[in-house]
GROMACS .gro file of N, CA, C and O in nm:
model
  508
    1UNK      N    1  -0.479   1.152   2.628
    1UNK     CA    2  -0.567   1.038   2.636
    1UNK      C    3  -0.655   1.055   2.760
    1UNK      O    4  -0.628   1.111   2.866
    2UNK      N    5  -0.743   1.008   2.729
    2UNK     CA    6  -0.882   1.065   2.844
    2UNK      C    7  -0.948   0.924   2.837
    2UNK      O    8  -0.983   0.870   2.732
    3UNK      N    9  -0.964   0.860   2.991
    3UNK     CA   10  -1.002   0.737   3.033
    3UNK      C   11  -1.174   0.760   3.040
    3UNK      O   12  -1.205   0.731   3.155
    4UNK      N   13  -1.267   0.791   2.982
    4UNK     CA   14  -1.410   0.749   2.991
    4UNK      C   15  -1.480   0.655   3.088
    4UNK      O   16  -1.595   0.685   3.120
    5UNK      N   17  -1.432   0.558   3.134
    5UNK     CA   18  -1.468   0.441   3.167
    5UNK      C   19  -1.305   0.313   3.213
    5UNK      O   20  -1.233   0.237   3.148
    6UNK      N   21  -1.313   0.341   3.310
    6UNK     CA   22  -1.171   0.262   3.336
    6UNK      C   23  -1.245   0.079   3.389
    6UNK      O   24  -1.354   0.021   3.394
    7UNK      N   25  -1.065   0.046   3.426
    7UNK     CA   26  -1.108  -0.109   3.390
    7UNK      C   27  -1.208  -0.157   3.566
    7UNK      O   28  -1.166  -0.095   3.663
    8UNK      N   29  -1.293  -0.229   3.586
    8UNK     CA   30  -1.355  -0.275   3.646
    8UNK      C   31  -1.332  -0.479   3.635
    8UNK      O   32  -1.415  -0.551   3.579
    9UNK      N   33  -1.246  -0.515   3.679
    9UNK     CA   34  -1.252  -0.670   3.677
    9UNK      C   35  -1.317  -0.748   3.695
    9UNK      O   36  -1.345  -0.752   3.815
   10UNK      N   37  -1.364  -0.822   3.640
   10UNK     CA   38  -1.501  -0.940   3.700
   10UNK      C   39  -1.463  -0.981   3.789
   10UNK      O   40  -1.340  -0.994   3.796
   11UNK      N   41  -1.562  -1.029   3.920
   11UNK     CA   42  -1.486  -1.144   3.999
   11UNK      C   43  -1.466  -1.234   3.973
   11UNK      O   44  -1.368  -1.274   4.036
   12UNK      N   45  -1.532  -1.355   3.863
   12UNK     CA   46  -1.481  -1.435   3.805
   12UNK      C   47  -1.550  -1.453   3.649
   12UNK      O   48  -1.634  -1.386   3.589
   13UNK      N   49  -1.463  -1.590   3.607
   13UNK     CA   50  -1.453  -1.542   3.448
   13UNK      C   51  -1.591  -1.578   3.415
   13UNK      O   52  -1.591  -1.639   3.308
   14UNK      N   53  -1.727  -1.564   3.473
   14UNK     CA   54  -1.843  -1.486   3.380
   14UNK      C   55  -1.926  -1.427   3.455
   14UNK      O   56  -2.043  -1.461   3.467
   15UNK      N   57  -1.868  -1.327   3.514
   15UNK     CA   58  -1.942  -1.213   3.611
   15UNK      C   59  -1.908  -1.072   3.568
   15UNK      O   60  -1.804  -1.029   3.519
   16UNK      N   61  -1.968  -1.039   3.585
   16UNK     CA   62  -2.010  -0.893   3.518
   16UNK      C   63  -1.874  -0.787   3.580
   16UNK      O   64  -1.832  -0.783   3.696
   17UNK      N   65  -1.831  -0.718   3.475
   17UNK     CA   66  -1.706  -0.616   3.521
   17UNK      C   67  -1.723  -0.517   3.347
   17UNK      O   68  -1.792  -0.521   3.245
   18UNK      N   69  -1.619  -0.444   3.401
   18UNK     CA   70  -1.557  -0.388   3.259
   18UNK      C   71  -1.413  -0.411   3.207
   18UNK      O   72  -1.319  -0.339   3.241
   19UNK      N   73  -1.397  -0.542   3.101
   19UNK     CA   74  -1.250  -0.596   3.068
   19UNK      C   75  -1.157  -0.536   3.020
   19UNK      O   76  -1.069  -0.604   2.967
   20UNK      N   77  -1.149  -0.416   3.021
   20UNK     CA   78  -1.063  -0.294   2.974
   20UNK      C   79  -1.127  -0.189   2.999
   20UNK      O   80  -1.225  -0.182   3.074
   21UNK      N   81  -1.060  -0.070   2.919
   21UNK     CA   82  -1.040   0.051   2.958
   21UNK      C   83  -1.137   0.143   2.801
   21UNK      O   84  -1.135   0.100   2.686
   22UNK      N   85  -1.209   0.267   2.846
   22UNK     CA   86  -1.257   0.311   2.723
   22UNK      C   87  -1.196   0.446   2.690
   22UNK      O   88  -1.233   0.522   2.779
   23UNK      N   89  -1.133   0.498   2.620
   23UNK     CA   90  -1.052   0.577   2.578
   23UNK      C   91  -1.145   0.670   2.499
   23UNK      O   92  -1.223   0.628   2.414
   24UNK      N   93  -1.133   0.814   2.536
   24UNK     CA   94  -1.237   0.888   2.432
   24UNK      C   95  -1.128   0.967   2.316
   24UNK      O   96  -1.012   1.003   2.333
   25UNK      N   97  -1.226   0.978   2.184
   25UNK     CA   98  -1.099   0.956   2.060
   25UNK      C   99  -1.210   1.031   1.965
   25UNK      O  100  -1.320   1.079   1.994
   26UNK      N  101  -1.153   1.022   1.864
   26UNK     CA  102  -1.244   1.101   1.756
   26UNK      C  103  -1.263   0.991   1.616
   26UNK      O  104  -1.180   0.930   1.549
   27UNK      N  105  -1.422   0.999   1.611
   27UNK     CA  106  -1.404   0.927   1.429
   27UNK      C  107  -1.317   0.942   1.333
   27UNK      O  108  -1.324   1.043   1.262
   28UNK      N  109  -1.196   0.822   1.307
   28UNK     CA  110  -1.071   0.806   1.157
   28UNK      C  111  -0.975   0.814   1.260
   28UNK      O  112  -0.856   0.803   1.233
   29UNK      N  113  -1.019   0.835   1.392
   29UNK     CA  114  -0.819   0.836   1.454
   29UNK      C  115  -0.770   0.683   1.436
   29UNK      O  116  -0.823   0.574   1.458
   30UNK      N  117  -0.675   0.715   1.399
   30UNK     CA  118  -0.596   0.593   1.384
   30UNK      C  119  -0.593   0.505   1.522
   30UNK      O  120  -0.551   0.560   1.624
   31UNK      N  121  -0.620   0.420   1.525
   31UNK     CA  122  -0.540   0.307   1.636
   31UNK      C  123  -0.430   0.225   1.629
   31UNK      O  124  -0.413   0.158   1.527
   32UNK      N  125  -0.339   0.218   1.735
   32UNK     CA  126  -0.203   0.133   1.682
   32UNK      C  127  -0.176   0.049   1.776
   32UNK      O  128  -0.238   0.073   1.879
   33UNK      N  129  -0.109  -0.038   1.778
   33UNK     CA  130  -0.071  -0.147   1.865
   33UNK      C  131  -0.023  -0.110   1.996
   33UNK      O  132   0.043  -0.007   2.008
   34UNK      N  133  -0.052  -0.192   2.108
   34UNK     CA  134   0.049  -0.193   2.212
   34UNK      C  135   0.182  -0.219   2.220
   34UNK      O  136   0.268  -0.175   2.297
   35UNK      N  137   0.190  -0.322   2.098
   35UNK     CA  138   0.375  -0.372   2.091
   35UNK      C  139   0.344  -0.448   1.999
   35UNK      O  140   0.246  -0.437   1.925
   36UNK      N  141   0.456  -0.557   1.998
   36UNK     CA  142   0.454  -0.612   1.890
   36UNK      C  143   0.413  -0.746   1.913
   36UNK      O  144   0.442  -0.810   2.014
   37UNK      N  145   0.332  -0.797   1.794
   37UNK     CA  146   0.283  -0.949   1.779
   37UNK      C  147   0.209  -0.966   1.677
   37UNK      O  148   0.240  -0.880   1.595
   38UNK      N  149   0.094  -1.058   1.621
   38UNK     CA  150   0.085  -1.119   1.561
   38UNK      C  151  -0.095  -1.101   1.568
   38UNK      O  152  -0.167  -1.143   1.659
   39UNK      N  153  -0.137  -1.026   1.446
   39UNK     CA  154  -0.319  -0.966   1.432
   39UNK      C  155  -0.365  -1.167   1.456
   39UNK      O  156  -0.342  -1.274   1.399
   40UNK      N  157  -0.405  -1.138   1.521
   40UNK     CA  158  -0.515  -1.286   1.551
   40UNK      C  159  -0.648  -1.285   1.517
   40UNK      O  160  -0.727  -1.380   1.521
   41UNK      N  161  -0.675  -1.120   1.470
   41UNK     CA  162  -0.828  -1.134   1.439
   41UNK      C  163  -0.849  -1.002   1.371
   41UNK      O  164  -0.757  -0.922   1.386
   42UNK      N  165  -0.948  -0.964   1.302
   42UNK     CA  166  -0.952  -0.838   1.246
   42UNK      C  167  -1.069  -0.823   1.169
   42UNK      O  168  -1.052  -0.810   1.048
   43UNK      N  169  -1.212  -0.822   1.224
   43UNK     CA  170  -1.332  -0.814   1.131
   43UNK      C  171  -1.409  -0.786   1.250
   43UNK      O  172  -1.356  -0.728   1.345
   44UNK      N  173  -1.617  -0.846   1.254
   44UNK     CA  174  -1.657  -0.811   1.288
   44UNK      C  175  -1.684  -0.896   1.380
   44UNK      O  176  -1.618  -0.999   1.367
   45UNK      N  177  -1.791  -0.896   1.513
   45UNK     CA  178  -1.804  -0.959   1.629
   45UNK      C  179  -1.955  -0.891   1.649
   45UNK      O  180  -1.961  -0.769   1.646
   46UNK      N  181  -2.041  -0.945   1.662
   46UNK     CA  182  -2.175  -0.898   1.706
   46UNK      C  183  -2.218  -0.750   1.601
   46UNK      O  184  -2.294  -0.658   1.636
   47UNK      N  185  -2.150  -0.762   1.478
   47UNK     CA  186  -2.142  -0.642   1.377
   47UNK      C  187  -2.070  -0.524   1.432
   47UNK      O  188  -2.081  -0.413   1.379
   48UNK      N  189  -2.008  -0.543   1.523
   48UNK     CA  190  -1.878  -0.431   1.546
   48UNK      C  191  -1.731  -0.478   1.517
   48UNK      O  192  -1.668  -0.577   1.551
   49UNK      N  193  -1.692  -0.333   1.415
   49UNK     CA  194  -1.496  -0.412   1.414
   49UNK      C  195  -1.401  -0.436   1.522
   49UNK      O  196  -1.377  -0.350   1.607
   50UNK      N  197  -1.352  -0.539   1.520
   50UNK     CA  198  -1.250  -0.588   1.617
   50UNK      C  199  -1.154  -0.638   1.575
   50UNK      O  200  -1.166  -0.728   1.492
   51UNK      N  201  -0.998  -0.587   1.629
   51UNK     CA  202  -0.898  -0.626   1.623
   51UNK      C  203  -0.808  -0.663   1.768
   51UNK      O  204  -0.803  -0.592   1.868
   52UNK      N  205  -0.764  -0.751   1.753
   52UNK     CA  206  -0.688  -0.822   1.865
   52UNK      C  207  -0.548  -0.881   1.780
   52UNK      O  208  -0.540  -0.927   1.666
   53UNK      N  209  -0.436  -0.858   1.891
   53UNK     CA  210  -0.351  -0.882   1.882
   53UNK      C  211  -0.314  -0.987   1.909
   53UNK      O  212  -0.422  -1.045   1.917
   54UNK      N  213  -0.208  -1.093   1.940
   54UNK     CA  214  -0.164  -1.158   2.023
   54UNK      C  215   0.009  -1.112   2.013
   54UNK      O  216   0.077  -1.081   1.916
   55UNK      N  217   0.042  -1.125   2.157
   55UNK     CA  218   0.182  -1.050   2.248
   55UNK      C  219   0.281  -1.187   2.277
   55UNK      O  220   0.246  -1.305   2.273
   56UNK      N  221   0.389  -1.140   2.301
   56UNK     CA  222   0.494  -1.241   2.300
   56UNK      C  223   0.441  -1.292   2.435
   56UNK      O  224   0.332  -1.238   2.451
   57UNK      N  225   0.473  -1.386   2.554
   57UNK     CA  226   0.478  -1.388   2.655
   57UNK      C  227   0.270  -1.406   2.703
   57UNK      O  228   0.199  -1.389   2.802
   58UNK      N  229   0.257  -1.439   2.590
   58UNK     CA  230   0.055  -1.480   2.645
   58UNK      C  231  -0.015  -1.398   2.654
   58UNK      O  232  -0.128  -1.432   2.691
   59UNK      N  233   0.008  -1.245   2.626
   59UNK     CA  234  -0.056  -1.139   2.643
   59UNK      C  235  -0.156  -1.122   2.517
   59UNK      O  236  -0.084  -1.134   2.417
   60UNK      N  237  -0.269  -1.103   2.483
   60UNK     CA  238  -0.330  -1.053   2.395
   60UNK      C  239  -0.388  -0.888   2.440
   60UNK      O  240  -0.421  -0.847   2.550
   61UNK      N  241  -0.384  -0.820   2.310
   61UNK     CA  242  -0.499  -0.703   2.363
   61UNK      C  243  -0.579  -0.670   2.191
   61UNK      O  244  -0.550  -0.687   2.072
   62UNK      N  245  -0.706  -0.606   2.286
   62UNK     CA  246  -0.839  -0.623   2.163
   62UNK      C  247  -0.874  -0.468   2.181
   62UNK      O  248  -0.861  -0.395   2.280
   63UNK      N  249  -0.921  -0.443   2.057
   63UNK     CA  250  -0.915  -0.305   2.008
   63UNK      C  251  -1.096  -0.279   1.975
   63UNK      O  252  -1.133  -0.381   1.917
   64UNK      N  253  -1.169  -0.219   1.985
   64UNK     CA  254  -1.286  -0.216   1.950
   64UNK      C  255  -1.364  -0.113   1.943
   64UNK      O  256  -1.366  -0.074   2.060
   65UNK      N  257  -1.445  -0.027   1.868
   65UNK     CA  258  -1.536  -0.016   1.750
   65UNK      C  259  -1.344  -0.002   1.624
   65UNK      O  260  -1.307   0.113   1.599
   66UNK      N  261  -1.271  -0.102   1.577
   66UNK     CA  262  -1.167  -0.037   1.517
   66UNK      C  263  -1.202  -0.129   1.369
   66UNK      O  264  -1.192  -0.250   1.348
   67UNK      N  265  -1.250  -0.003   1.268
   67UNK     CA  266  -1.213  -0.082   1.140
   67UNK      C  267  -1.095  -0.101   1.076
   67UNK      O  268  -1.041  -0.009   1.015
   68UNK      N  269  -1.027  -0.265   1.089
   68UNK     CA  270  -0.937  -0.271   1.022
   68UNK      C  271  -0.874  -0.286   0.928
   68UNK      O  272  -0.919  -0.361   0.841
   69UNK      N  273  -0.727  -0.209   0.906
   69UNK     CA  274  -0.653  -0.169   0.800
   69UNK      C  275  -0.534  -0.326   0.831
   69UNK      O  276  -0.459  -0.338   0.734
   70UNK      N  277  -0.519  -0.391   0.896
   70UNK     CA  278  -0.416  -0.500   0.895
   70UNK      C  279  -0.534  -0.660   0.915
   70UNK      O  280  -0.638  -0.669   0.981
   71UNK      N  281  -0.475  -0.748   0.845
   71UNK     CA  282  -0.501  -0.862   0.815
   71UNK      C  283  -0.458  -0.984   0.928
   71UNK      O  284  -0.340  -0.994   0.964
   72UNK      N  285  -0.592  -1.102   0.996
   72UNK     CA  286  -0.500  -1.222   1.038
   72UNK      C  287  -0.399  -1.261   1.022
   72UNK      O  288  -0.400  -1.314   0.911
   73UNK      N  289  -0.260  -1.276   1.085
   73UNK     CA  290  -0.189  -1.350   1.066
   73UNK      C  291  -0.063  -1.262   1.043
   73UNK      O  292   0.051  -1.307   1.048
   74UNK      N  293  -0.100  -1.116   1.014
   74UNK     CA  294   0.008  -1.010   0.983
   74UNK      C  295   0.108  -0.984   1.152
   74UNK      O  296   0.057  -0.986   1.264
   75UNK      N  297   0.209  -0.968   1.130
   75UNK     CA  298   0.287  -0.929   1.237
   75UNK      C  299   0.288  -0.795   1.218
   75UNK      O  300   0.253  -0.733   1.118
   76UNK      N  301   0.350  -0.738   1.364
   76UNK     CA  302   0.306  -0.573   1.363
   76UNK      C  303   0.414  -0.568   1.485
   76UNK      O  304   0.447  -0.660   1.558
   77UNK      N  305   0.468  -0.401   1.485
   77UNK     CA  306   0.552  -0.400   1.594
   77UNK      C  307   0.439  -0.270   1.690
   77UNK      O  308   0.323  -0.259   1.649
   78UNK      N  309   0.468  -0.215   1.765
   78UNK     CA  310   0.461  -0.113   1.848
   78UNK      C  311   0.439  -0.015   1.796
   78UNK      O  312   0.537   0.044   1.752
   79UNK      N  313   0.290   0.057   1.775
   79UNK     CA  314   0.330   0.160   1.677
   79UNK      C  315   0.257   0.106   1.549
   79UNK      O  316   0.265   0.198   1.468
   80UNK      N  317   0.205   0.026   1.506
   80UNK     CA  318   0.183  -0.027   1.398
   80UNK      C  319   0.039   0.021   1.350
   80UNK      O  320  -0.038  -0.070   1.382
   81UNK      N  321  -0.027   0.118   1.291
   81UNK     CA  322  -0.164   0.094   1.264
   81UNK      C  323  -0.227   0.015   1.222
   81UNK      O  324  -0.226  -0.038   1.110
   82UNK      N  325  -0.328  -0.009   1.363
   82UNK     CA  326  -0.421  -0.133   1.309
   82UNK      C  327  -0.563  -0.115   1.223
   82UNK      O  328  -0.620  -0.194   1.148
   83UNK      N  329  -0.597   0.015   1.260
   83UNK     CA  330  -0.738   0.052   1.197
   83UNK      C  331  -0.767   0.165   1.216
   83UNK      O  332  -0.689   0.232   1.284
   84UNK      N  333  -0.893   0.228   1.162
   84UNK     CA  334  -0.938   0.364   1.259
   84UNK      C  335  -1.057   0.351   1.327
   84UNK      O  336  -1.137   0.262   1.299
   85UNK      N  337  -1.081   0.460   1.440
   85UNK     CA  338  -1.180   0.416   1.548
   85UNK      C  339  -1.297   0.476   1.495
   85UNK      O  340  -1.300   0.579   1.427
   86UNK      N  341  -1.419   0.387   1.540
   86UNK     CA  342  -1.540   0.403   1.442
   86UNK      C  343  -1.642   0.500   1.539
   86UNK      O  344  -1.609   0.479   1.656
   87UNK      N  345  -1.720   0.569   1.535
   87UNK     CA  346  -1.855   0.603   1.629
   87UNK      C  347  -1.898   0.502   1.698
   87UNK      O  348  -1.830   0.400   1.683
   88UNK      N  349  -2.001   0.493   1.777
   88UNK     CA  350  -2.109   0.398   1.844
   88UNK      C  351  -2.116   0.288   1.944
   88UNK      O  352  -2.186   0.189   1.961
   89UNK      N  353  -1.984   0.362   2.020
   89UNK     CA  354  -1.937   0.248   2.110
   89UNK      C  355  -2.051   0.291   2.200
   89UNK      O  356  -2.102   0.404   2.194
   90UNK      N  357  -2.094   0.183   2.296
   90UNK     CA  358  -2.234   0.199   2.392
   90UNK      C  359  -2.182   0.289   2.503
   90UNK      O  360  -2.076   0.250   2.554
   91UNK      N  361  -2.230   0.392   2.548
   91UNK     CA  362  -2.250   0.480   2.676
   91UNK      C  363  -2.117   0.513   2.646
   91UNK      O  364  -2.024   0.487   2.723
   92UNK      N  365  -2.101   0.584   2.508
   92UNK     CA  366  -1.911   0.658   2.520
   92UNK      C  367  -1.959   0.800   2.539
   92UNK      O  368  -2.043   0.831   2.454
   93UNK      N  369  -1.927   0.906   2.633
   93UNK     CA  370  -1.974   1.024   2.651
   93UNK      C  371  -1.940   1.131   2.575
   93UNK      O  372  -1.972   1.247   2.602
   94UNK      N  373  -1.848   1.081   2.438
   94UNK     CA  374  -1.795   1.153   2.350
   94UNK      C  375  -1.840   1.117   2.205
   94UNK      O  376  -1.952   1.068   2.187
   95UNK      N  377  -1.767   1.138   2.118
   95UNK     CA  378  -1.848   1.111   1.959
   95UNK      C  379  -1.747   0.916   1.914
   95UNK      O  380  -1.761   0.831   1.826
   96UNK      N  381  -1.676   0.930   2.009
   96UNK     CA  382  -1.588   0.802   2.012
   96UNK      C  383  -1.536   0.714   2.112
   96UNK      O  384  -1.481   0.771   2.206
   97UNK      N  385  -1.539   0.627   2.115
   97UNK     CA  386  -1.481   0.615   2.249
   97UNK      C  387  -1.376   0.438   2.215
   97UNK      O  388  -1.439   0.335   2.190
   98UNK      N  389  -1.221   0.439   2.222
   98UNK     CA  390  -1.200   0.286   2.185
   98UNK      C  391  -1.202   0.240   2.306
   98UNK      O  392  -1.173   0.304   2.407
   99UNK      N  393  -1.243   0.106   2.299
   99UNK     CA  394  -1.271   0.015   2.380
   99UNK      C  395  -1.112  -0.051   2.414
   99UNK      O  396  -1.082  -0.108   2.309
  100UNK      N  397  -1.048  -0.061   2.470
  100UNK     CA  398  -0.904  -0.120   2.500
  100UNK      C  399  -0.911  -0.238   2.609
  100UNK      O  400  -0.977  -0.231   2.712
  101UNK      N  401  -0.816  -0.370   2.560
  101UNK     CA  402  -0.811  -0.507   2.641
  101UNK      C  403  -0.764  -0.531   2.643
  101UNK      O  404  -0.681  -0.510   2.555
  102UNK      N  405  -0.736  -0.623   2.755
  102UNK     CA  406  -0.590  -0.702   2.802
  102UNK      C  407  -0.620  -0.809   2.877
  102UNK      O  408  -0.687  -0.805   2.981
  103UNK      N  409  -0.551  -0.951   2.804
  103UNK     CA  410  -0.590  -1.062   2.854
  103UNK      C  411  -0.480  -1.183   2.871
  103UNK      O  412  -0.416  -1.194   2.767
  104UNK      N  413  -0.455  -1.240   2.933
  104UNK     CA  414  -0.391  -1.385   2.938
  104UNK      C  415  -0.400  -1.459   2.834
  104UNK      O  416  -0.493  -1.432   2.759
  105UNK      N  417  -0.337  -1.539   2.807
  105UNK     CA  418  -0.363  -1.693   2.760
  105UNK      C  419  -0.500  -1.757   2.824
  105UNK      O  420  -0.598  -1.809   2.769
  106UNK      N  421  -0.475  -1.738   2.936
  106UNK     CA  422  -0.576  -1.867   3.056
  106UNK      C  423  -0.698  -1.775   3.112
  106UNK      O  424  -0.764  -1.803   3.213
  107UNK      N  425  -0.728  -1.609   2.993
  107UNK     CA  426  -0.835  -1.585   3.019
  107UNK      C  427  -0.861  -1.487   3.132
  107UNK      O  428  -0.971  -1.437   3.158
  108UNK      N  429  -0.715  -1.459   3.215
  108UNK     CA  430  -0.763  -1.353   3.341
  108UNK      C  431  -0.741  -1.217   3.270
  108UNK      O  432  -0.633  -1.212   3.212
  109UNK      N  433  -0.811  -1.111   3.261
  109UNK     CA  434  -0.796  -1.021   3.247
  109UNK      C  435  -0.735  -0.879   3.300
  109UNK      O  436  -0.807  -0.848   3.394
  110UNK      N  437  -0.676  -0.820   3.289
  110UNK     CA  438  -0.553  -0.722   3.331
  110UNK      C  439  -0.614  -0.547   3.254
  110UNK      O  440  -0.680  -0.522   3.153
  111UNK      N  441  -0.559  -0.466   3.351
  111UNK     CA  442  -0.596  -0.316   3.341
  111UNK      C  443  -0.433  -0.297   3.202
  111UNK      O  444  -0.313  -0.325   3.204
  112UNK      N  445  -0.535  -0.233   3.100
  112UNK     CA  446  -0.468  -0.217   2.996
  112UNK      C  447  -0.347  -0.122   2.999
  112UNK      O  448  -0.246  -0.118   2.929
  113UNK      N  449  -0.399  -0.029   3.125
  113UNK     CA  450  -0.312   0.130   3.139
  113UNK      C  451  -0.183   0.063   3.179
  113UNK      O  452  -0.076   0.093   3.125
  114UNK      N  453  -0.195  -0.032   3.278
  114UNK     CA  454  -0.046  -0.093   3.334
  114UNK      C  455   0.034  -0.102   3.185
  114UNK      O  456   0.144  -0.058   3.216
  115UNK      N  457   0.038  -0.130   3.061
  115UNK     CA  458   0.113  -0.128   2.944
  115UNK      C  459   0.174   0.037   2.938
  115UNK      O  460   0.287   0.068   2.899
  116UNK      N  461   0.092   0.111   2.977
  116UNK     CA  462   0.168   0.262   2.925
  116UNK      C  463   0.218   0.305   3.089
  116UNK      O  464   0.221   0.428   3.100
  117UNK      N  465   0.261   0.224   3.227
  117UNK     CA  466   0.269   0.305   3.302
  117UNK      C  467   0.436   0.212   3.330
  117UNK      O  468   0.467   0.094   3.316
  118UNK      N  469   0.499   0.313   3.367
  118UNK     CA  470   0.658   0.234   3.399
  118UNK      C  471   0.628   0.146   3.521
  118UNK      O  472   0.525   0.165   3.586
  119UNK      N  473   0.722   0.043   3.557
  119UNK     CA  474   0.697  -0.058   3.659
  119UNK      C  475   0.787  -0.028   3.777
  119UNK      O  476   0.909  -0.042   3.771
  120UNK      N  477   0.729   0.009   3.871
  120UNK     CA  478   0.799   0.012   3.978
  120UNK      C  479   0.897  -0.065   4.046
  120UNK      O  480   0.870  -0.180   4.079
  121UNK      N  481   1.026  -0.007   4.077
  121UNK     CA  482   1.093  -0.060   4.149
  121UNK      C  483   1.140  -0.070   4.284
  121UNK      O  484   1.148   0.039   4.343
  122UNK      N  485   1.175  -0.173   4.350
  122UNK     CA  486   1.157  -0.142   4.483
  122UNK      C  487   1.299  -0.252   4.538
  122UNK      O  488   1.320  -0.372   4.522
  123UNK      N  489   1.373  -0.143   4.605
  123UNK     CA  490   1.507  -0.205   4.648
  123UNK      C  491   1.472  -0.235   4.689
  123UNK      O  492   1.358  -0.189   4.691
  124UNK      N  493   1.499  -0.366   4.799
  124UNK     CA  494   1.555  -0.454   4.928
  124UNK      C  495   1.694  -0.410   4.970
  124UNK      O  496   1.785  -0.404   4.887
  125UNK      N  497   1.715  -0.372   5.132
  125UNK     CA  498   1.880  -0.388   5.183
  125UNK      C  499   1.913  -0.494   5.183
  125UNK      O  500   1.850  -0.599   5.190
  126UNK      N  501   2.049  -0.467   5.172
  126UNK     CA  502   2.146  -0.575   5.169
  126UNK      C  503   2.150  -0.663   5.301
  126UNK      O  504   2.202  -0.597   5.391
  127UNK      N  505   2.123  -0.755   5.332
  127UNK     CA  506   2.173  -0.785   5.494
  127UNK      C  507   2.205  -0.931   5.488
  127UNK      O  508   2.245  -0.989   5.589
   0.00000   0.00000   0.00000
């Protein structure tokens, strides 16, 4: 996986950033879920396909140029194909590029990669 365009956060919720991450990919690759939840959306948006998930715990993530193969309202686990990734994402430096998101409930937006990176742990001594 090759990051194109990584996440850039707005400073606030309508200031200019980049709300995810752009992944460079090839036209028909499959796209699949982050985990498991519940398709909340799956058609077009400004005439590009979009699929978004919604995650246990308030998390949503949105998938984009992805034509989809799963339906509103379908549950999906980890792994689940949602669609395949289309050409014509804007300034993708490759023949593809998916657009990847990660969002709250309440709208703050989060770096998508933190989902594929293990979480650090950090003892405290005992005292």
């Amino acid at each position: 996986m090759t990051v194109t365009r990584g996440f850039e956060p707005p400073s606030d919720r309508y200031a200019a950033g980049h709300r995810g991450v752009d992944l460079a990919g090839v036209p028909g690759q499959t796209v699949r879920s982050a985990g498991e939840g519940t398709v909340i959306f799956a058609g077009l948006v400004g005439g590009r396909p979009v699929v978004s998930v919604e995650h246990p715990g308030g998390m949503r993530t949105t998938y984009e140029p992805v034509a989809p193969t799963v339906v509103r309202g379908q549950v999906v686990s980890r792994g689940t194909p949602l669609g395949t990734l289309r050409p014509g994402h804007p300034n993708c430096p490759v023949t593809a590029c998916l657009h990847w998101g990660l969002r709250t409930d309440d709208n703050v937006y989060l770096d998508p990669l933190t989902l594929l990176r293990p979480a650090q742990v950090r003892l405290l001594p005992l005292n």
